[in-house]
Short mmCIF file of C-alpha atoms in Angstrom, two decimals:
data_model
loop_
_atom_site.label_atom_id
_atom_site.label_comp_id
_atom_site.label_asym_id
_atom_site.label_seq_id
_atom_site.Cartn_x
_atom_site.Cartn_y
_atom_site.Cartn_z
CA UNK A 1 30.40 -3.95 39.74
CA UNK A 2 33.94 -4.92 39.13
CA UNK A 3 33.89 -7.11 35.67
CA UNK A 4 36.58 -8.70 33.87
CA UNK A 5 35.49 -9.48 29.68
CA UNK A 6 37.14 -12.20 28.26
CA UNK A 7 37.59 -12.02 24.48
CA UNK A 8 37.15 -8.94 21.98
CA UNK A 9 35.00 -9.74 18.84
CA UNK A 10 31.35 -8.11 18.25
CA UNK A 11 29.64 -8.72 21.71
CA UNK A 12 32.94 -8.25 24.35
CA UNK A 13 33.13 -4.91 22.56
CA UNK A 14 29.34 -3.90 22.26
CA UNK A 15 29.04 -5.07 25.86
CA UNK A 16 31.83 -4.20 27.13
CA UNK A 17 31.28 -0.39 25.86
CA UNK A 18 28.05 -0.45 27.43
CA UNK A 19 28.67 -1.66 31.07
CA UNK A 20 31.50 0.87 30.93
CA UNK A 21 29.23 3.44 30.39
CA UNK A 22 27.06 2.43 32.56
CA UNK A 23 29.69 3.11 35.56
CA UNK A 24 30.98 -0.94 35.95
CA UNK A 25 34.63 -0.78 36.63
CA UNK A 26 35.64 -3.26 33.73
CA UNK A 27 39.41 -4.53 35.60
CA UNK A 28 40.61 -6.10 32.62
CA UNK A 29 39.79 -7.20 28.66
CA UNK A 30 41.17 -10.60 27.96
CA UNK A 31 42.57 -11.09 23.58
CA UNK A 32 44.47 -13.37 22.42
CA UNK A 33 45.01 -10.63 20.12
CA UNK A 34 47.03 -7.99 21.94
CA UNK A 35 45.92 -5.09 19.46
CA UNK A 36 42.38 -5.70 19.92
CA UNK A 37 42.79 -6.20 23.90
CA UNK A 38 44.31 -3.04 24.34
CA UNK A 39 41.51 -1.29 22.00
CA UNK A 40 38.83 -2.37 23.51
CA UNK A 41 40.50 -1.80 27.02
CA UNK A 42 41.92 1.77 26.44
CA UNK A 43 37.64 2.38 26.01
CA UNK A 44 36.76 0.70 28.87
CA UNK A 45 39.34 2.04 31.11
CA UNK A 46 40.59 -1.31 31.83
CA UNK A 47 44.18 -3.06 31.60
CA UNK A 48 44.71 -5.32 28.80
CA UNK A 49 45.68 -8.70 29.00
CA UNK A 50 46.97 -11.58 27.16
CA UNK A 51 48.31 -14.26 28.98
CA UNK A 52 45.76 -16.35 30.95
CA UNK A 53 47.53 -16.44 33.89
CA UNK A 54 47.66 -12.73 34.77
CA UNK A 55 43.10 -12.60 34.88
CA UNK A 56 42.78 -11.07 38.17
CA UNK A 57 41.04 -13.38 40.71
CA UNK A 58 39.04 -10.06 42.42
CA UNK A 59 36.30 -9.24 39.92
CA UNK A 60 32.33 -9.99 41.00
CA UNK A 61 32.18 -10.96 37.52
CA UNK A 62 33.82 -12.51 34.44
CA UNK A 63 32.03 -12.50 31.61
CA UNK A 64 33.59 -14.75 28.50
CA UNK A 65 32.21 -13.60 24.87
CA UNK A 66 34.51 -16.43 23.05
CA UNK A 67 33.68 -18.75 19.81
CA UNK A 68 31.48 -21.54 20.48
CA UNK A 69 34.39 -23.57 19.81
CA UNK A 70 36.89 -21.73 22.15
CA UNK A 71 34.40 -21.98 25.11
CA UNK A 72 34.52 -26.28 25.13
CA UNK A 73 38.62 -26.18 25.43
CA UNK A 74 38.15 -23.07 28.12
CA UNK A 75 38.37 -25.50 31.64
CA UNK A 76 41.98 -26.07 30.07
CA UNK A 77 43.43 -22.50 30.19
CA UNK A 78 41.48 -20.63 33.16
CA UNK A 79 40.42 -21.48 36.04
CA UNK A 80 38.44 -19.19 38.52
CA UNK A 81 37.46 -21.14 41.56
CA UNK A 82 34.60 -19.82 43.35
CA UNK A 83 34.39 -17.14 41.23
CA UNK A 84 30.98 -16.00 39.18
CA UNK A 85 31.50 -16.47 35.51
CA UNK A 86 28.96 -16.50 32.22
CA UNK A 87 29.54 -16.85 29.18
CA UNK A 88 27.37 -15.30 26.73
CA UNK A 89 26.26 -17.83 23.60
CA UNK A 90 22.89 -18.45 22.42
CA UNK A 91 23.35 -22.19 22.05
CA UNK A 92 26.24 -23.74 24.25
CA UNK A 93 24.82 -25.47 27.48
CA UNK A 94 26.24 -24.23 30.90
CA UNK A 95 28.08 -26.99 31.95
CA UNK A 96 30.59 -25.95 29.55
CA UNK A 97 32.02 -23.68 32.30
CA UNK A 98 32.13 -26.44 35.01
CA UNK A 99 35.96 -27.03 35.62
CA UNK A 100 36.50 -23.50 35.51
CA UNK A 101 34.30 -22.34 38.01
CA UNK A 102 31.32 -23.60 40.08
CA UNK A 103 29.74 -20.71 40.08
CA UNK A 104 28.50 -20.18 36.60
CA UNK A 105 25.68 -18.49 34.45
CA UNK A 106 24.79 -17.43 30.64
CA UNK A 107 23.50 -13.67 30.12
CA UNK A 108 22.77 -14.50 26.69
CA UNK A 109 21.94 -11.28 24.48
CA UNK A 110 18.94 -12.11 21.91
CA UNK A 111 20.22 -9.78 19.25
CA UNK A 112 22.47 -9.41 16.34
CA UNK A 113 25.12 -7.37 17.08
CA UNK A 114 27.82 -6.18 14.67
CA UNK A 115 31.26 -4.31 15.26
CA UNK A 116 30.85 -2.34 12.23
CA UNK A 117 27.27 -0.66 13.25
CA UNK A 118 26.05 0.90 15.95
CA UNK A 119 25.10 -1.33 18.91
CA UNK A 120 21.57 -1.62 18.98
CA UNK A 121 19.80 0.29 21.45
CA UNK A 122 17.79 -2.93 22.94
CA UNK A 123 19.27 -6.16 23.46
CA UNK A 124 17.06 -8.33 25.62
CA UNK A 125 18.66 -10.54 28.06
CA UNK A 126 18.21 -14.41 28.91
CA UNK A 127 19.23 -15.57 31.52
CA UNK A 128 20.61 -19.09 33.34
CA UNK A 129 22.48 -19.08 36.46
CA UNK A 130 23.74 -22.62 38.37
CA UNK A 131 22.89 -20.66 41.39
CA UNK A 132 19.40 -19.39 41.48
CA UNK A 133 20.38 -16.78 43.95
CA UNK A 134 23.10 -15.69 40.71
CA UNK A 135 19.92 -14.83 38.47
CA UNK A 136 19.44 -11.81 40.73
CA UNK A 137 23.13 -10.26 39.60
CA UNK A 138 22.62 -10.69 35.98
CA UNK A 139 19.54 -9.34 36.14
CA UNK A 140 20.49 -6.15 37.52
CA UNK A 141 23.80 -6.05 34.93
CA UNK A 142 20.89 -6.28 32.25
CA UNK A 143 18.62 -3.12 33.61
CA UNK A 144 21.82 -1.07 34.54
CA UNK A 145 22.41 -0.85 31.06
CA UNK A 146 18.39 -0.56 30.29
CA UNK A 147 17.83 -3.83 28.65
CA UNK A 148 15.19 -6.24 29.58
CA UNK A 149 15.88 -9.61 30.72
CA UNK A 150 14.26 -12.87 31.85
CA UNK A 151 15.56 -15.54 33.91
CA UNK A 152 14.96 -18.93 31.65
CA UNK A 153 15.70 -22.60 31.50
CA UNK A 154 18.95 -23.92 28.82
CA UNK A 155 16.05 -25.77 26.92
CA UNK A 156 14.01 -22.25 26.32
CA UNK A 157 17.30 -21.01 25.99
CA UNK A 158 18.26 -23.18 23.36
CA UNK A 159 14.77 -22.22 21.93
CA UNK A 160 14.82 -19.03 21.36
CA UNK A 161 18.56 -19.44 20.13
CA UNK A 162 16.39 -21.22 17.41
CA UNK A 163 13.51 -18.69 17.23
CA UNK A 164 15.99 -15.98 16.55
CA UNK A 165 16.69 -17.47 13.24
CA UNK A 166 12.91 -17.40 12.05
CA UNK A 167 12.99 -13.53 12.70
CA UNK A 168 17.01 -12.46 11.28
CA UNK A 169 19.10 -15.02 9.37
CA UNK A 170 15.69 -16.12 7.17
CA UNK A 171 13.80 -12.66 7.01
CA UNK A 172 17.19 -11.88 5.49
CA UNK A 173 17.03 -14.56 3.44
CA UNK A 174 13.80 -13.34 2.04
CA UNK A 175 14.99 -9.98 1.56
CA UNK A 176 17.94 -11.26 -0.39
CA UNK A 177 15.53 -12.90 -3.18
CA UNK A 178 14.08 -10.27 -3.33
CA UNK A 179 16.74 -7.77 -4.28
CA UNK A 180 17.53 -10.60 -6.71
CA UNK A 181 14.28 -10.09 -8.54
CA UNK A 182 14.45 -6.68 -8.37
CA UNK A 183 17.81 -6.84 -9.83
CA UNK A 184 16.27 -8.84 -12.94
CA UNK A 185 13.82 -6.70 -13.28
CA UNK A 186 16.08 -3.29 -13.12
CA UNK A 187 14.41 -1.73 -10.47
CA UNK A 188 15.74 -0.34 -7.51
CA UNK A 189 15.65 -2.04 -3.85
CA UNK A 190 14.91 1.01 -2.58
CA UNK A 191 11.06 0.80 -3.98
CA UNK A 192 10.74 -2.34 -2.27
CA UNK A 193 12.28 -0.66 1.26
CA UNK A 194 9.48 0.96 2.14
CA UNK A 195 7.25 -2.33 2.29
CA UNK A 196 9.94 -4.44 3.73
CA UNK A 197 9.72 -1.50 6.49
CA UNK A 198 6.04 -1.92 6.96
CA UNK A 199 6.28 -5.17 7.72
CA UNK A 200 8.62 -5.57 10.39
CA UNK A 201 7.38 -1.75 12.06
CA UNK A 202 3.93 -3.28 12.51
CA UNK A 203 4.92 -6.16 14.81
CA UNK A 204 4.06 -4.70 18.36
CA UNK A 205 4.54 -7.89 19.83
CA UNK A 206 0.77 -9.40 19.47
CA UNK A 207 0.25 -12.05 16.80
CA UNK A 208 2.07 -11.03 13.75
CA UNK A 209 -0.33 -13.40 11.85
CA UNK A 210 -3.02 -10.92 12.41
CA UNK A 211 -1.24 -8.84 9.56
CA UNK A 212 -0.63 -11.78 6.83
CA UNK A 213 -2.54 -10.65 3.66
CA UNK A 214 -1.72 -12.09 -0.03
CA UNK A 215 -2.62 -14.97 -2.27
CA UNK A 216 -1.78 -17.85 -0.24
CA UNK A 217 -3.67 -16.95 2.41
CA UNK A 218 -6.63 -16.12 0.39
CA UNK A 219 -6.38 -19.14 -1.66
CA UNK A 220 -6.11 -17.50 -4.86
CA UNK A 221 -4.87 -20.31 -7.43
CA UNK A 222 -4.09 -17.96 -9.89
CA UNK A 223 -1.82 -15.57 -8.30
CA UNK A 224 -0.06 -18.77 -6.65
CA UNK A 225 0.71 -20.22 -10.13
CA UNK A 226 1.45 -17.27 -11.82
CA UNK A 227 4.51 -16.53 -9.06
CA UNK A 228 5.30 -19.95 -9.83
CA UNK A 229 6.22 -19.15 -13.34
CA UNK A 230 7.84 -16.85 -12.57
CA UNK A 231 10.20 -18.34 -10.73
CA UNK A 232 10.45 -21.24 -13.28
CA UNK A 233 14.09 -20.49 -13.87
CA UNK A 234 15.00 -20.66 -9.88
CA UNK A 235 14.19 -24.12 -8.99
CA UNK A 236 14.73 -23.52 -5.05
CA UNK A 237 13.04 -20.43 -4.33
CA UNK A 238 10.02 -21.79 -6.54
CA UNK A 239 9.67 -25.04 -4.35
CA UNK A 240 10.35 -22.31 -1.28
CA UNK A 241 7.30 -20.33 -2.47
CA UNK A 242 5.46 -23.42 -3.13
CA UNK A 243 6.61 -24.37 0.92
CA UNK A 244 5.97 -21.38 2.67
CA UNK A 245 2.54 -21.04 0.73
CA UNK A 246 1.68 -23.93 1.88
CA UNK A 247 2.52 -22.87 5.69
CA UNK A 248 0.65 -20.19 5.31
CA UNK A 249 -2.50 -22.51 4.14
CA UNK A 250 -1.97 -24.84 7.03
CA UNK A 251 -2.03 -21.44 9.55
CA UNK A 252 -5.53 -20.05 7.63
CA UNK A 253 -6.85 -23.31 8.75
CA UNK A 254 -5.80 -23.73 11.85
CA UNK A 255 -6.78 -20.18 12.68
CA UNK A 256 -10.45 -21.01 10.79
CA UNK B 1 -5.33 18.22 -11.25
CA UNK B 2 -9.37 17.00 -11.25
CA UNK B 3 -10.13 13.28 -9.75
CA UNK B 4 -12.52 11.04 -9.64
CA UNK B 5 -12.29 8.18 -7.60
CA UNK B 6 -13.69 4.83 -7.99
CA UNK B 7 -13.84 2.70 -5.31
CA UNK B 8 -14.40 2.88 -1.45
CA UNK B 9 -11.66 0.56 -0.27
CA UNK B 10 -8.15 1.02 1.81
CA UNK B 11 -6.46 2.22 -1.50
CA UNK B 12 -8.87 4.61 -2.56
CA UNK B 13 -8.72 6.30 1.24
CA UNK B 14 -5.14 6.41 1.65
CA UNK B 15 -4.89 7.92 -2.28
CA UNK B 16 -8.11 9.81 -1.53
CA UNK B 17 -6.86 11.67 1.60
CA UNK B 18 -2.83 12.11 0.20
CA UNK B 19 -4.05 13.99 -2.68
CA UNK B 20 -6.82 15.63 -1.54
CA UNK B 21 -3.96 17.34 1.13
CA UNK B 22 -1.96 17.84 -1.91
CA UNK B 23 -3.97 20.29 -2.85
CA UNK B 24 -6.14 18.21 -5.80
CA UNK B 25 -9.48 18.46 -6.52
CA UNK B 26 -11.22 15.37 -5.68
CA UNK B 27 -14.55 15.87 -7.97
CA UNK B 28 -16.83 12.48 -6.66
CA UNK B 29 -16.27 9.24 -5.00
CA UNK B 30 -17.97 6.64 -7.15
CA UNK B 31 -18.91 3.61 -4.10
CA UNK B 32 -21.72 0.89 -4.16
CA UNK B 33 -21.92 1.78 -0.60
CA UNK B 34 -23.74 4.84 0.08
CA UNK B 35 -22.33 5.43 3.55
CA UNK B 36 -18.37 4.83 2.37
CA UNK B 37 -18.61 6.94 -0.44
CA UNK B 38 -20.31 9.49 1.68
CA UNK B 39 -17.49 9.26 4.37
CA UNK B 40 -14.88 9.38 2.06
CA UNK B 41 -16.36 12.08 -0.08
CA UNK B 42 -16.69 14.29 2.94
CA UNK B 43 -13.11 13.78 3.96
CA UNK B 44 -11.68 14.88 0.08
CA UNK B 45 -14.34 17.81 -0.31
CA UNK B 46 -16.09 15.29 -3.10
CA UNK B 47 -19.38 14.24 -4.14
CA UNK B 48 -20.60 10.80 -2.88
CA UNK B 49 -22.28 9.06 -5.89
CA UNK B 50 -23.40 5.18 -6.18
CA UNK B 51 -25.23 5.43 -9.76
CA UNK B 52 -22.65 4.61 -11.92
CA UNK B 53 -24.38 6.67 -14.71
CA UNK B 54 -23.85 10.29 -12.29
CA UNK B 55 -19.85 10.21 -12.84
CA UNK B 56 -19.04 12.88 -14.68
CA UNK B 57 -17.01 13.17 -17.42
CA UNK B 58 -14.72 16.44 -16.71
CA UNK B 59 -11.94 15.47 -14.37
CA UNK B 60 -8.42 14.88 -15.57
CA UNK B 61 -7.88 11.67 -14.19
CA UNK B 62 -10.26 8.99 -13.53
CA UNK B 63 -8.39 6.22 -10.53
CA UNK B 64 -10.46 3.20 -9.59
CA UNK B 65 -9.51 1.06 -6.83
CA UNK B 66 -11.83 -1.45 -6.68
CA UNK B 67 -11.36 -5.40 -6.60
CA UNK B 68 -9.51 -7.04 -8.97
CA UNK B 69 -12.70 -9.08 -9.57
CA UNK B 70 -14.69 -6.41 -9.93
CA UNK B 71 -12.57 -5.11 -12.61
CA UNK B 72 -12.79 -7.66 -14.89
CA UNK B 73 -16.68 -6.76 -15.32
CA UNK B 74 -16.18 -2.85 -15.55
CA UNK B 75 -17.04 -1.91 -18.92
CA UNK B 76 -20.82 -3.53 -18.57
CA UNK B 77 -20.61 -1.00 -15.86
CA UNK B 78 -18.89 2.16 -17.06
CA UNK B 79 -17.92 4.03 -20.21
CA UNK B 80 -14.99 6.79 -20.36
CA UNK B 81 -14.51 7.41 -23.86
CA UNK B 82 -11.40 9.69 -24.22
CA UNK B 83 -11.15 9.94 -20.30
CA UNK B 84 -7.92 9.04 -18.62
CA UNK B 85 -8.93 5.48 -16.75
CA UNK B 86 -5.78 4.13 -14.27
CA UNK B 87 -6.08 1.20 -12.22
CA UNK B 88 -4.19 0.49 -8.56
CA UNK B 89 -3.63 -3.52 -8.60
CA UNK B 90 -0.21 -5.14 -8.70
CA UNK B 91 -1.18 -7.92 -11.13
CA UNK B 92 -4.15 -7.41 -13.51
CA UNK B 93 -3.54 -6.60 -17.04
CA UNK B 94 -3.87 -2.90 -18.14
CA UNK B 95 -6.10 -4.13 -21.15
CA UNK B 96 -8.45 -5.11 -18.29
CA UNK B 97 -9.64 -1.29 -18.58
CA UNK B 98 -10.15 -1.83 -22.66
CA UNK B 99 -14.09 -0.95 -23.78
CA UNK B 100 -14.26 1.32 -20.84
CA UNK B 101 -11.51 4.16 -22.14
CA UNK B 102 -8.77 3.53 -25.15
CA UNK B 103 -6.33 6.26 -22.37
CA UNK B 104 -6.00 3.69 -19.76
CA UNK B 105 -2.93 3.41 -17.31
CA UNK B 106 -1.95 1.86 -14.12
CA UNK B 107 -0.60 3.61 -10.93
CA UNK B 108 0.42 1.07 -8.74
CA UNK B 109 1.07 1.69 -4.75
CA UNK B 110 4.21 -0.82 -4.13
CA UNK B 111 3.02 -0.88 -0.33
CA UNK B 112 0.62 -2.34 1.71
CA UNK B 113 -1.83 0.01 3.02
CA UNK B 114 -4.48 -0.98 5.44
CA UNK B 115 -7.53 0.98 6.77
CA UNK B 116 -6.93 0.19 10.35
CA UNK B 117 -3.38 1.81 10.72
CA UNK B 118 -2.31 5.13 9.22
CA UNK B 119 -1.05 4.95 5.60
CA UNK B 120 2.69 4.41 5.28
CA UNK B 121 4.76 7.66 4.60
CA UNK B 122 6.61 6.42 1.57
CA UNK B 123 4.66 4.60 -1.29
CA UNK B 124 6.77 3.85 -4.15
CA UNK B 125 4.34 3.91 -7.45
CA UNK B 126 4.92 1.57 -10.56
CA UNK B 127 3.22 3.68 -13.62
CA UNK B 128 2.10 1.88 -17.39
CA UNK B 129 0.27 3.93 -19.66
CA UNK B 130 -0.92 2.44 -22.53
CA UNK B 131 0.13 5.76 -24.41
CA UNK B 132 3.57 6.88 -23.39
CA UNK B 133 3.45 10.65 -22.69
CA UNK B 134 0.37 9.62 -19.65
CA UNK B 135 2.96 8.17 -18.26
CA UNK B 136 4.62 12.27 -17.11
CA UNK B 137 0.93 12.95 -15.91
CA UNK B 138 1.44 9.80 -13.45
CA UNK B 139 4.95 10.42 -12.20
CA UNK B 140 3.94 13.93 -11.50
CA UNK B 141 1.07 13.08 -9.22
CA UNK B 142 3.24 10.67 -7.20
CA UNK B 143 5.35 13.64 -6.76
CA UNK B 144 2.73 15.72 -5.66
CA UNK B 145 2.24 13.30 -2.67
CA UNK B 146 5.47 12.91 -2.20
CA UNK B 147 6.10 9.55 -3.31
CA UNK B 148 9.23 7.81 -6.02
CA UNK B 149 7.58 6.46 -9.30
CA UNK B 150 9.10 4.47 -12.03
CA UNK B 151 7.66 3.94 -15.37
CA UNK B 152 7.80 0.17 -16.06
CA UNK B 153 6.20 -2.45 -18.31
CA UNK B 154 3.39 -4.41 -17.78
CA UNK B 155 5.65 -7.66 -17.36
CA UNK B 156 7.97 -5.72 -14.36
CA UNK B 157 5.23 -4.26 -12.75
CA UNK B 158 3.54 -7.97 -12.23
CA UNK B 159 7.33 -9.42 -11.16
CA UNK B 160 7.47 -6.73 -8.93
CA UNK B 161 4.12 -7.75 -7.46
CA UNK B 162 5.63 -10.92 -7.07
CA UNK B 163 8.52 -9.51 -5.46
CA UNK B 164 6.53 -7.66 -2.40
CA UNK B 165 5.61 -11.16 -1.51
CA UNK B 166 9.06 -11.97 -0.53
CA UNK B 167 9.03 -9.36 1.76
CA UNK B 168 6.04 -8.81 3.17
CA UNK B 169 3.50 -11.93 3.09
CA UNK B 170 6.40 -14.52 3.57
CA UNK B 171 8.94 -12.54 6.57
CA UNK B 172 5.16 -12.28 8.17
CA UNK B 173 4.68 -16.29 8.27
CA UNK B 174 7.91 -16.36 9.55
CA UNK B 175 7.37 -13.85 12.38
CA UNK B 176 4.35 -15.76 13.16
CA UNK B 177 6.19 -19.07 13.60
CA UNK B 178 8.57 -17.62 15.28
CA UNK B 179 5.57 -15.96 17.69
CA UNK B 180 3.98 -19.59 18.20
CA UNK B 181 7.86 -20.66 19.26
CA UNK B 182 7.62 -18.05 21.92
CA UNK B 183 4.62 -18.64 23.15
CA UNK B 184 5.58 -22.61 23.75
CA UNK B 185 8.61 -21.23 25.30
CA UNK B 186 6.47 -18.72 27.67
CA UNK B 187 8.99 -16.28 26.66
CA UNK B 188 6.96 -13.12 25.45
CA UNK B 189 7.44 -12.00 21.76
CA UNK B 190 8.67 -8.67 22.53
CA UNK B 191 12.34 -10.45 23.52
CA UNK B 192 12.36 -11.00 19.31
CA UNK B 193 11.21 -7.86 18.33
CA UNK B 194 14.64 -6.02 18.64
CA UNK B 195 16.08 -8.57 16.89
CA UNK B 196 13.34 -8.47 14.05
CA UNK B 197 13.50 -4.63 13.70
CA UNK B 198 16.97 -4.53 13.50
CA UNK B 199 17.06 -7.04 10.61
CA UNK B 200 14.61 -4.76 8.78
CA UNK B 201 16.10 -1.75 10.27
CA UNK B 202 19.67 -2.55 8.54
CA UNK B 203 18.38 -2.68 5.05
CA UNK B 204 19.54 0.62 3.05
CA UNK B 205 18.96 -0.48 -0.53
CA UNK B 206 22.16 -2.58 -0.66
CA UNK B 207 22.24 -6.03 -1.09
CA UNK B 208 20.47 -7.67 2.04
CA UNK B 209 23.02 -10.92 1.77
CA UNK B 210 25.80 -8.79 3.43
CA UNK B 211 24.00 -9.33 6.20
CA UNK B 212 23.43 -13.06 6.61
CA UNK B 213 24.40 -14.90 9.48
CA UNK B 214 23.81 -17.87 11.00
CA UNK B 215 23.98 -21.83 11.12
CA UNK B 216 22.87 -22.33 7.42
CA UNK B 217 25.73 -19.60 6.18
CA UNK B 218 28.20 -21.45 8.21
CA UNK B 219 27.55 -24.72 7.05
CA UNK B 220 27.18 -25.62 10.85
CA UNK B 221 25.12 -29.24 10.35
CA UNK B 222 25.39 -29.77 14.43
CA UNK B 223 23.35 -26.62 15.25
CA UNK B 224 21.36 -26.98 11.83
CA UNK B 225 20.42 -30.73 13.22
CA UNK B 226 19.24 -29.09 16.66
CA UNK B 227 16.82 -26.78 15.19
CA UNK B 228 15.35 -29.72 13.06
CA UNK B 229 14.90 -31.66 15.71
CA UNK B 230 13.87 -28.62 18.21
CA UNK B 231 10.61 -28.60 14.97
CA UNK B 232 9.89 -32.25 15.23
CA UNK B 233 6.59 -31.57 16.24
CA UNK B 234 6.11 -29.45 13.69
CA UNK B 235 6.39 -31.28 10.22
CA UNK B 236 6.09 -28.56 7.92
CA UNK B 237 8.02 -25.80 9.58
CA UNK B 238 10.88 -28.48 9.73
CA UNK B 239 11.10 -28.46 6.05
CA UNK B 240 10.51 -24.94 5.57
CA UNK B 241 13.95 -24.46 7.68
CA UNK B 242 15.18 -27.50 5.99
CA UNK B 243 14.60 -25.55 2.10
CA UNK B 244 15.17 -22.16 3.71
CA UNK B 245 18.74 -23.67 4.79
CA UNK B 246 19.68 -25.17 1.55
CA UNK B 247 18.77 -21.61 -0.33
CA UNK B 248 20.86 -19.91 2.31
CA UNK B 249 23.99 -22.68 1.67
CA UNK B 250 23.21 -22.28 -2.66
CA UNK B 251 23.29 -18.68 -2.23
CA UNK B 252 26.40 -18.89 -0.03
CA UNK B 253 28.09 -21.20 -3.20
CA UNK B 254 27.48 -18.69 -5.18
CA UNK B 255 28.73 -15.92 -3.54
CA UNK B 256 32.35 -17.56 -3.28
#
């Protein structure tokens, strides 16, 4: 497929590497920043570009990776009439892209991706296409590069934009208290790694609630207020212990 | 080194079988259930016994892993003068084992070990003796299975008990929220678990907050105000994201 990628932070370049590799004939990499366009091009085998007006109007695909921001302002600098173009955020609505191009589409990836680690090696896809008949393309862009992908709705979209923070941004939360405590007590992280692993290498993709074990779930008083004392000299993550103990109550009963 | 193990339960089989392949002579298995012991006795090339008057009184090293319950009530059940006596829980005093032995100790497994799946390759141990040169005995057995130790006092070992929470009982509520938001989506779980592995998966030891993201880091209230109102059905996850939000924006002040 011939693909031109609009913008070089984390996901044009993760992406970008990977349809490459997967034998897509990436035409051109859009950047402001002329550096980073002609990085990311020079390993893609593509042209670089800077100026809007010189995007090629013969690519089967355009796929934008832009800020949030930069993709409500994007009818203003490009337009692509009649051509197929996605953008590729978790949370922006579709319509965003009406003005640039009828033809439009999100092949959102559900996974945190960083430039400065590896790309991980499965990045499911969802998809939304204006066209149903669209869905089919992005579909097979997802399995040429072996990731799974499912056609969805912007409101499940939108939802698992949301879900994604229950399983990264507050995990890591979690995990950052936790060095903090382990920090106070001078021990190492690395003896609470090994747990942490555990955890998350259980998940198989059945309930994880199957696996919850500890006091609030057995409704032992004593270890609950004990952990609260502990924490008497961090007001917030003692009423966060006190709330997620509580969620974890309201779950035992439900499940009862 | 000569065992005796006390106790039928997860612990006692996943210590049981790693030291018993270690080479260690695992002398009985004390168990109220004839059958366990039995089964776990014949596994570790030990004696089954249920009479608590048949353990003997040669072995180096006495290790009970029995409720924490049931040790509050163990020296109406057992005397060890002069024996070496360690117990395996997180958070019960080590004077808990006073009137059964004055050599007592405590060889905590940091990890969370269940019957049903294999035991975990790495299990950090947190060692208190109640005299100090026990404590070399201790860290040379964990070695002997292959496993980090740290000598710590009574007070660390029961924050550190504290800590494991944080990453293992509470990222496991979240996971299951985050599996109940799937299913209303009818988006299967599996599209999270790359995303949940690789959160664990980054984690080297380091301080985990190098690795927040995320609409609470960036102060974004317009995507922070969808997800509360995405949870309006559900009352207390909404305010579990609202307190998990304000730690991530106090941490985030304080990093600055």
């Amino acid at each position: 497929m011939k693909l031109v990628l609009i913008g070089t932070g984390n996901i044009s370049n993760a992406l970008g590497r990977l349809l490459a590799n997967a034998g897509h004939q990436v035409l051109q990499v859009y950047g402001r920043d002329r550096q980073r366009a002609a990085h990311l091009a020079y390993d893609t085998g593509a042209a670089p570009v800077s100026d809007w007006k010189a995007i090629r109007s013969d690519a089967d695909l355009y796929i934008t990776a832009i800020s949030d921001r930069a993709l409500t302002g994007f009818k203003e600098k490009l337009q692509l009439p009649g051509k197929f173009l996605v953008h590729t955020a978790g949370s922006v609505p579709l319509n965003v892209l009406e003005g640039v191009s009828e033809r439009t589409g999100v092949w959102y990836p559900l996974q945190s991706i960083r430039g400065d680690q590896p790309t991980p090696h499965k990045i499911p896809f969802l998809i939304q296409t204006s066209a149903p008949e669209d869905s089919v393309l992005l579909r097979e862009l997802s399995e040429s590069i072996g990731c799974p992908s499912q056609v969805v709705t912007e409101s499940v979209r939108i939802n698992m934009h949301h879900a994604a923070v229950w399983v990264n941004n507050f995990p890591n939360l979690l995990y950052s208290i936790a060095y903090r405590l382990t920090e106070e007590n001078k021990v190492p992280f690395d003896f609470l790694l090994p747990l942490l692993q555990e955890t998350a290498d259980r998940q198989n993709g059945t309930d994880p609630w199957k696996w919850q074990t500890g006091p609030a779930l057995r409704n032992d008083t004593v270890t609950l207020q004990k952990h609260m004392d502990l924490l008497k000299s961090h007001a917030g993550w003692q009423e966060l212990y006190a709330k997620m103990s509580a969620a974890i109550a309201d779950l035992t009963q439900k499940a009862e």
